[in-house]
Amino acid sequence: VHDTLASARESSSLLTAAILAVTALHAQDEGRAFDVCYPIFLDLVSQAMFDRYHTLDDVRGLAIGAFWLSDLSWKLSGLAVRIATELNLHQFSAKALRDAPQYIEEARLWYLLYVCDHHFSVAYGRPSVFTENSTITCHETFLQLPGITESDFRLHSQVGVFKILSRIYHAFGPDRSRMIASDEFEI
């Protein structure tokens, strides 16, 4: 949603630090830039844990960190979902689906967090923090709203995949080493 790094910086130090830390991962400098950026990102995440007020860009920064900084993925994803819930993104998503296009960006971010949470939970045998309410079960409705992009279609394909994986997780439980008995399959 920002055209420049300066615009992102004005909006959220956490988002800016996430962008710089992830960018530093790709720098050809033997990790020097990352060694500078990463601790700053960690400090801002630590502060965010106890901050009272957050922005959508703070949530975006946490999501970026979760997807790219594997040692923190689970923790950043959980914090992002908690902050997003405090910001009522789940309610804005429902409003967007009820034909309130001014909430499309909030709904987009909520769906991204659904994918983020499931990517770092269900895929590793952990329970998700998301509940499957109507915004998730009827997520394809979002794709009929005005202003939808190709990125939205890609995002919602991931939502669909994780809906299926969640059903599998709930049907067979968290023990990934358990063998599935033949009588558990319906014919």
PDB file of C-alpha atoms in Angstrom:
ATOM      1  CA  VAL A   1       0.000   0.000   0.000  1.00  0.00           C
ATOM      2  CA  HIS A   2       3.055   2.279   0.098  1.00  0.00           C
ATOM      3  CA  ASP A   3       4.790   3.629  -2.970  1.00  0.00           C
ATOM      4  CA  THR A   4       8.025   4.501  -1.198  1.00  0.00           C
ATOM      5  CA  LEU A   5      10.081   3.321   1.724  1.00  0.00           C
ATOM      6  CA  ALA A   6       9.680   6.778   3.261  1.00  0.00           C
ATOM      7  CA  SER A   7       5.903   6.340   3.201  1.00  0.00           C
ATOM      8  CA  ALA A   8       6.193   2.943   4.884  1.00  0.00           C
ATOM      9  CA  ARG A   9       8.574   4.409   7.451  1.00  0.00           C
ATOM     10  CA  GLU A  10       6.115   7.180   8.285  1.00  0.00           C
ATOM     11  CA  SER A  11       3.403   4.625   8.838  1.00  0.00           C
ATOM     12  CA  SER A  12       5.254   1.929  10.809  1.00  0.00           C
ATOM     13  CA  SER A  13       8.800   1.461  12.045  1.00  0.00           C
ATOM     14  CA  LEU A  14       8.010  -2.237  12.430  1.00  0.00           C
ATOM     15  CA  LEU A  15       7.014  -2.574   8.766  1.00  0.00           C
ATOM     16  CA  THR A  16      10.136  -0.690   7.687  1.00  0.00           C
ATOM     17  CA  ALA A  17      12.405  -2.841   9.857  1.00  0.00           C
ATOM     18  CA  ALA A  18      10.789  -6.013   8.466  1.00  0.00           C
ATOM     19  CA  ILE A  19      11.320  -4.830   4.893  1.00  0.00           C
ATOM     20  CA  LEU A  20      14.944  -3.937   5.588  1.00  0.00           C
ATOM     21  CA  ALA A  21      15.691  -7.175   7.457  1.00  0.00           C
ATOM     22  CA  VAL A  22      14.208  -9.313   4.687  1.00  0.00           C
ATOM     23  CA  THR A  23      15.962  -7.245   2.030  1.00  0.00           C
ATOM     24  CA  ALA A  24      19.226  -7.697   3.939  1.00  0.00           C
ATOM     25  CA  LEU A  25      18.776 -11.465   3.632  1.00  0.00           C
ATOM     26  CA  HIS A  26      19.344 -11.035  -0.087  1.00  0.00           C
ATOM     27  CA  ALA A  27      22.282  -8.636   0.112  1.00  0.00           C
ATOM     28  CA  GLN A  28      25.611  -9.841  -1.251  1.00  0.00           C
ATOM     29  CA  ASP A  29      27.573  -8.650   1.794  1.00  0.00           C
ATOM     30  CA  GLU A  30      28.197 -11.811   3.848  1.00  0.00           C
ATOM     31  CA  GLY A  31      25.315 -10.957   6.193  1.00  0.00           C
ATOM     32  CA  ARG A  32      26.591  -7.590   7.412  1.00  0.00           C
ATOM     33  CA  ALA A  33      23.387  -5.704   6.561  1.00  0.00           C
ATOM     34  CA  PHE A  34      21.277  -8.447   8.111  1.00  0.00           C
ATOM     35  CA  ASP A  35      23.381  -8.350  11.290  1.00  0.00           C
ATOM     36  CA  VAL A  36      22.475  -4.658  11.598  1.00  0.00           C
ATOM     37  CA  CYS A  37      18.804  -4.867  10.597  1.00  0.00           C
ATOM     38  CA  TYR A  38      17.732  -8.038  12.387  1.00  0.00           C
ATOM     39  CA  PRO A  39      18.333  -6.868  15.994  1.00  0.00           C
ATOM     40  CA  ILE A  40      16.464  -3.644  15.282  1.00  0.00           C
ATOM     41  CA  PHE A  41      13.538  -5.650  13.936  1.00  0.00           C
ATOM     42  CA  LEU A  42      13.626  -7.861  17.048  1.00  0.00           C
ATOM     43  CA  ASP A  43      13.604  -4.800  19.322  1.00  0.00           C
ATOM     44  CA  LEU A  44      10.581  -3.377  17.521  1.00  0.00           C
ATOM     45  CA  VAL A  45       8.767  -6.727  17.701  1.00  0.00           C
ATOM     46  CA  SER A  46       9.491  -6.883  21.427  1.00  0.00           C
ATOM     47  CA  GLN A  47       8.065  -3.394  21.881  1.00  0.00           C
ATOM     48  CA  ALA A  48       5.027  -4.294  19.768  1.00  0.00           C
ATOM     49  CA  MET A  49       4.225  -7.124  22.136  1.00  0.00           C
ATOM     50  CA  PHE A  50       3.367  -4.606  24.841  1.00  0.00           C
ATOM     51  CA  ASP A  51       2.334  -1.560  22.798  1.00  0.00           C
ATOM     52  CA  ARG A  52      -1.251  -0.514  23.216  1.00  0.00           C
ATOM     53  CA  TYR A  53      -1.827   0.917  19.754  1.00  0.00           C
ATOM     54  CA  HIS A  54      -1.011  -0.731  16.441  1.00  0.00           C
ATOM     55  CA  THR A  55      -1.602  -0.113  12.759  1.00  0.00           C
ATOM     56  CA  LEU A  56      -2.362  -2.354   9.822  1.00  0.00           C
ATOM     57  CA  ASP A  57       1.221  -1.766   8.730  1.00  0.00           C
ATOM     58  CA  ASP A  58       2.495  -3.164  12.019  1.00  0.00           C
ATOM     59  CA  VAL A  59       0.554  -6.329  11.211  1.00  0.00           C
ATOM     60  CA  ARG A  60       1.986  -6.322   7.687  1.00  0.00           C
ATOM     61  CA  GLY A  61       5.508  -6.050   9.112  1.00  0.00           C
ATOM     62  CA  LEU A  62       4.916  -9.022  11.383  1.00  0.00           C
ATOM     63  CA  ALA A  63       3.514 -11.054   8.473  1.00  0.00           C
ATOM     64  CA  ILE A  64       6.525 -10.216   6.294  1.00  0.00           C
ATOM     65  CA  GLY A  65       8.820 -11.278   9.101  1.00  0.00           C
ATOM     66  CA  ALA A  66       6.855 -14.490   9.649  1.00  0.00           C
ATOM     67  CA  PHE A  67       7.118 -15.530   6.010  1.00  0.00           C
ATOM     68  CA  TRP A  68      10.824 -14.753   5.629  1.00  0.00           C
ATOM     69  CA  LEU A  69      12.454 -15.198   9.035  1.00  0.00           C
ATOM     70  CA  SER A  70      11.968 -18.884   9.694  1.00  0.00           C
ATOM     71  CA  ASP A  71      13.359 -18.872  13.232  1.00  0.00           C
ATOM     72  CA  LEU A  72      10.578 -16.468  14.281  1.00  0.00           C
ATOM     73  CA  SER A  73       7.726 -17.558  12.000  1.00  0.00           C
ATOM     74  CA  TRP A  74       5.455 -19.160  14.587  1.00  0.00           C
ATOM     75  CA  LYS A  75       5.887 -16.349  17.118  1.00  0.00           C
ATOM     76  CA  LEU A  76       5.461 -13.510  14.614  1.00  0.00           C
ATOM     77  CA  SER A  77       2.413 -15.119  13.056  1.00  0.00           C
ATOM     78  CA  GLY A  78       0.732 -15.512  16.444  1.00  0.00           C
ATOM     79  CA  LEU A  79       1.471 -11.923  17.430  1.00  0.00           C
ATOM     80  CA  ALA A  80       0.202 -10.653  14.069  1.00  0.00           C
ATOM     81  CA  VAL A  81      -3.090 -12.544  14.474  1.00  0.00           C
ATOM     82  CA  ARG A  82      -3.571 -11.249  18.026  1.00  0.00           C
ATOM     83  CA  ILE A  83      -2.928  -7.653  16.994  1.00  0.00           C
ATOM     84  CA  ALA A  84      -5.162  -8.030  13.929  1.00  0.00           C
ATOM     85  CA  THR A  85      -7.940  -9.312  16.167  1.00  0.00           C
ATOM     86  CA  GLU A  86      -7.482  -6.310  18.459  1.00  0.00           C
ATOM     87  CA  LEU A  87      -7.832  -4.134  15.335  1.00  0.00           C
ATOM     88  CA  ASN A  88     -11.060  -6.033  14.509  1.00  0.00           C
ATOM     89  CA  LEU A  89      -9.864  -7.218  11.100  1.00  0.00           C
ATOM     90  CA  HIS A  90     -12.135 -10.246  11.441  1.00  0.00           C
ATOM     91  CA  GLN A  91     -15.135  -7.920  11.699  1.00  0.00           C
ATOM     92  CA  PHE A  92     -13.981  -5.784   8.780  1.00  0.00           C
ATOM     93  CA  SER A  93     -13.648  -8.928   6.679  1.00  0.00           C
ATOM     94  CA  ALA A  94     -17.253  -9.825   7.385  1.00  0.00           C
ATOM     95  CA  LYS A  95     -18.292  -6.274   6.499  1.00  0.00           C
ATOM     96  CA  ALA A  96     -16.337  -6.411   3.233  1.00  0.00           C
ATOM     97  CA  LEU A  97     -18.176  -9.604   2.291  1.00  0.00           C
ATOM     98  CA  ARG A  98     -21.465  -7.842   3.021  1.00  0.00           C
ATOM     99  CA  ASP A  99     -20.745  -5.320   0.262  1.00  0.00           C
ATOM    100  CA  ALA A 100     -18.670  -2.749   2.118  1.00  0.00           C
ATOM    101  CA  PRO A 101     -15.774  -2.200  -0.311  1.00  0.00           C
ATOM    102  CA  GLN A 102     -14.060   0.293   1.982  1.00  0.00           C
ATOM    103  CA  TYR A 103     -12.913  -2.709   4.055  1.00  0.00           C
ATOM    104  CA  ILE A 104     -11.336  -4.727   1.243  1.00  0.00           C
ATOM    105  CA  GLU A 105      -7.777  -3.961   2.355  1.00  0.00           C
ATOM    106  CA  GLU A 106      -8.530  -5.092   5.916  1.00  0.00           C
ATOM    107  CA  ALA A 107     -10.150  -8.269   4.591  1.00  0.00           C
ATOM    108  CA  ARG A 108      -7.131  -8.927   2.354  1.00  0.00           C
ATOM    109  CA  LEU A 109      -4.845  -8.688   5.348  1.00  0.00           C
ATOM    110  CA  TRP A 110      -7.115 -10.970   7.408  1.00  0.00           C
ATOM    111  CA  TYR A 111      -6.991 -13.639   4.695  1.00  0.00           C
ATOM    112  CA  LEU A 112      -3.217 -13.266   4.458  1.00  0.00           C
ATOM    113  CA  LEU A 113      -3.005 -13.870   8.206  1.00  0.00           C
ATOM    114  CA  TYR A 114      -5.209 -16.939   7.854  1.00  0.00           C
ATOM    115  CA  VAL A 115      -2.727 -18.349   5.352  1.00  0.00           C
ATOM    116  CA  CYS A 116       0.228 -17.272   7.496  1.00  0.00           C
ATOM    117  CA  ASP A 117      -1.229 -18.870  10.637  1.00  0.00           C
ATOM    118  CA  HIS A 118      -2.083 -22.112   8.874  1.00  0.00           C
ATOM    119  CA  HIS A 119       1.263 -22.258   7.096  1.00  0.00           C
ATOM    120  CA  PHE A 120       3.070 -22.209  10.450  1.00  0.00           C
ATOM    121  CA  SER A 121       0.595 -24.324  12.407  1.00  0.00           C
ATOM    122  CA  VAL A 122      -1.340 -27.005  10.520  1.00  0.00           C
ATOM    123  CA  ALA A 123       1.597 -27.804   8.276  1.00  0.00           C
ATOM    124  CA  TYR A 124       3.656 -28.563  11.411  1.00  0.00           C
ATOM    125  CA  GLY A 125       0.984 -30.473  13.325  1.00  0.00           C
ATOM    126  CA  ARG A 126       0.010 -27.529  15.530  1.00  0.00           C
ATOM    127  CA  PRO A 127      -3.527 -26.253  16.005  1.00  0.00           C
ATOM    128  CA  SER A 128      -4.455 -23.032  14.226  1.00  0.00           C
ATOM    129  CA  VAL A 129      -5.655 -20.020  16.201  1.00  0.00           C
ATOM    130  CA  PHE A 130      -8.255 -19.199  13.540  1.00  0.00           C
ATOM    131  CA  THR A 131     -11.855 -20.340  13.750  1.00  0.00           C
ATOM    132  CA  GLU A 132     -13.573 -21.300  10.533  1.00  0.00           C
ATOM    133  CA  ASN A 133     -16.331 -18.698  10.492  1.00  0.00           C
ATOM    134  CA  SER A 134     -18.276 -17.495   7.463  1.00  0.00           C
ATOM    135  CA  THR A 135     -15.444 -15.222   6.282  1.00  0.00           C
ATOM    136  CA  ILE A 136     -13.334 -18.347   5.813  1.00  0.00           C
ATOM    137  CA  THR A 137     -15.942 -20.894   4.748  1.00  0.00           C
ATOM    138  CA  CYS A 138     -17.315 -18.457   2.157  1.00  0.00           C
ATOM    139  CA  HIS A 139     -13.998 -16.860   1.239  1.00  0.00           C
ATOM    140  CA  GLU A 140     -14.683 -17.179  -2.500  1.00  0.00           C
ATOM    141  CA  THR A 141     -17.333 -14.459  -2.091  1.00  0.00           C
ATOM    142  CA  PHE A 142     -14.473 -12.011  -1.604  1.00  0.00           C
ATOM    143  CA  LEU A 143     -13.323 -12.708  -5.154  1.00  0.00           C
ATOM    144  CA  GLN A 144     -16.571 -11.265  -6.500  1.00  0.00           C
ATOM    145  CA  LEU A 145     -16.018  -7.846  -4.923  1.00  0.00           C
ATOM    146  CA  PRO A 146     -14.980  -4.862  -7.058  1.00  0.00           C
ATOM    147  CA  GLY A 147     -11.253  -4.119  -7.171  1.00  0.00           C
ATOM    148  CA  ILE A 148     -10.089  -7.697  -6.828  1.00  0.00           C
ATOM    149  CA  THR A 149      -6.635  -8.434  -8.277  1.00  0.00           C
ATOM    150  CA  GLU A 150      -4.726 -11.460  -9.514  1.00  0.00           C
ATOM    151  CA  SER A 151      -2.939 -11.446  -6.169  1.00  0.00           C
ATOM    152  CA  ASP A 152      -6.313 -11.942  -4.471  1.00  0.00           C
ATOM    153  CA  PHE A 153      -6.944 -15.040  -6.562  1.00  0.00           C
ATOM    154  CA  ARG A 154      -3.539 -16.436  -5.596  1.00  0.00           C
ATOM    155  CA  LEU A 155      -4.132 -15.614  -1.934  1.00  0.00           C
ATOM    156  CA  HIS A 156      -7.550 -17.272  -1.954  1.00  0.00           C
ATOM    157  CA  SER A 157      -6.184 -20.381  -3.612  1.00  0.00           C
ATOM    158  CA  GLN A 158      -3.982 -20.674  -0.514  1.00  0.00           C
ATOM    159  CA  VAL A 159      -6.986 -20.083   1.747  1.00  0.00           C
ATOM    160  CA  GLY A 160      -8.727 -22.959  -0.060  1.00  0.00           C
ATOM    161  CA  VAL A 161      -5.734 -25.270   0.364  1.00  0.00           C
ATOM    162  CA  PHE A 162      -5.480 -24.542   4.072  1.00  0.00           C
ATOM    163  CA  LYS A 163      -9.213 -25.038   4.562  1.00  0.00           C
ATOM    164  CA  ILE A 164      -8.720 -28.572   3.223  1.00  0.00           C
ATOM    165  CA  LEU A 165      -5.617 -29.162   5.358  1.00  0.00           C
ATOM    166  CA  SER A 166      -7.509 -27.922   8.425  1.00  0.00           C
ATOM    167  CA  ARG A 167     -10.273 -30.448   7.803  1.00  0.00           C
ATOM    168  CA  ILE A 168      -7.667 -33.196   7.514  1.00  0.00           C
ATOM    169  CA  TYR A 169      -6.000 -32.028  10.730  1.00  0.00           C
ATOM    170  CA  HIS A 170      -9.334 -32.017  12.593  1.00  0.00           C
ATOM    171  CA  ALA A 171     -10.400 -35.363  11.160  1.00  0.00           C
ATOM    172  CA  PHE A 172      -7.202 -37.254  11.964  1.00  0.00           C
ATOM    173  CA  GLY A 173      -5.743 -35.311  14.890  1.00  0.00           C
ATOM    174  CA  PRO A 174      -2.356 -33.798  15.629  1.00  0.00           C
ATOM    175  CA  ASP A 175      -0.330 -37.035  15.722  1.00  0.00           C
ATOM    176  CA  ARG A 176       1.308 -36.981  12.299  1.00  0.00           C
ATOM    177  CA  SER A 177       2.945 -40.360  12.851  1.00  0.00           C
ATOM    178  CA  ARG A 178      -0.394 -42.157  13.390  1.00  0.00           C
ATOM    179  CA  MET A 179      -1.291 -44.590  10.654  1.00  0.00           C
ATOM    180  CA  ILE A 180      -4.734 -44.096   9.118  1.00  0.00           C
ATOM    181  CA  ALA A 181      -6.833 -47.234   9.363  1.00  0.00           C
ATOM    182  CA  SER A 182      -8.647 -48.433   6.257  1.00  0.00           C
ATOM    183  CA  ASP A 183     -12.003 -48.169   8.059  1.00  0.00           C
ATOM    184  CA  GLU A 184     -11.443 -44.406   8.414  1.00  0.00           C
ATOM    185  CA  PHE A 185     -11.893 -43.966   4.670  1.00  0.00           C
ATOM    186  CA  GLU A 186     -15.430 -43.626   3.362  1.00  0.00           C
ATOM    187  CA  ILE A 187     -16.202 -45.598   0.247  1.00  0.00           C
TER     188      ILE A 187
END
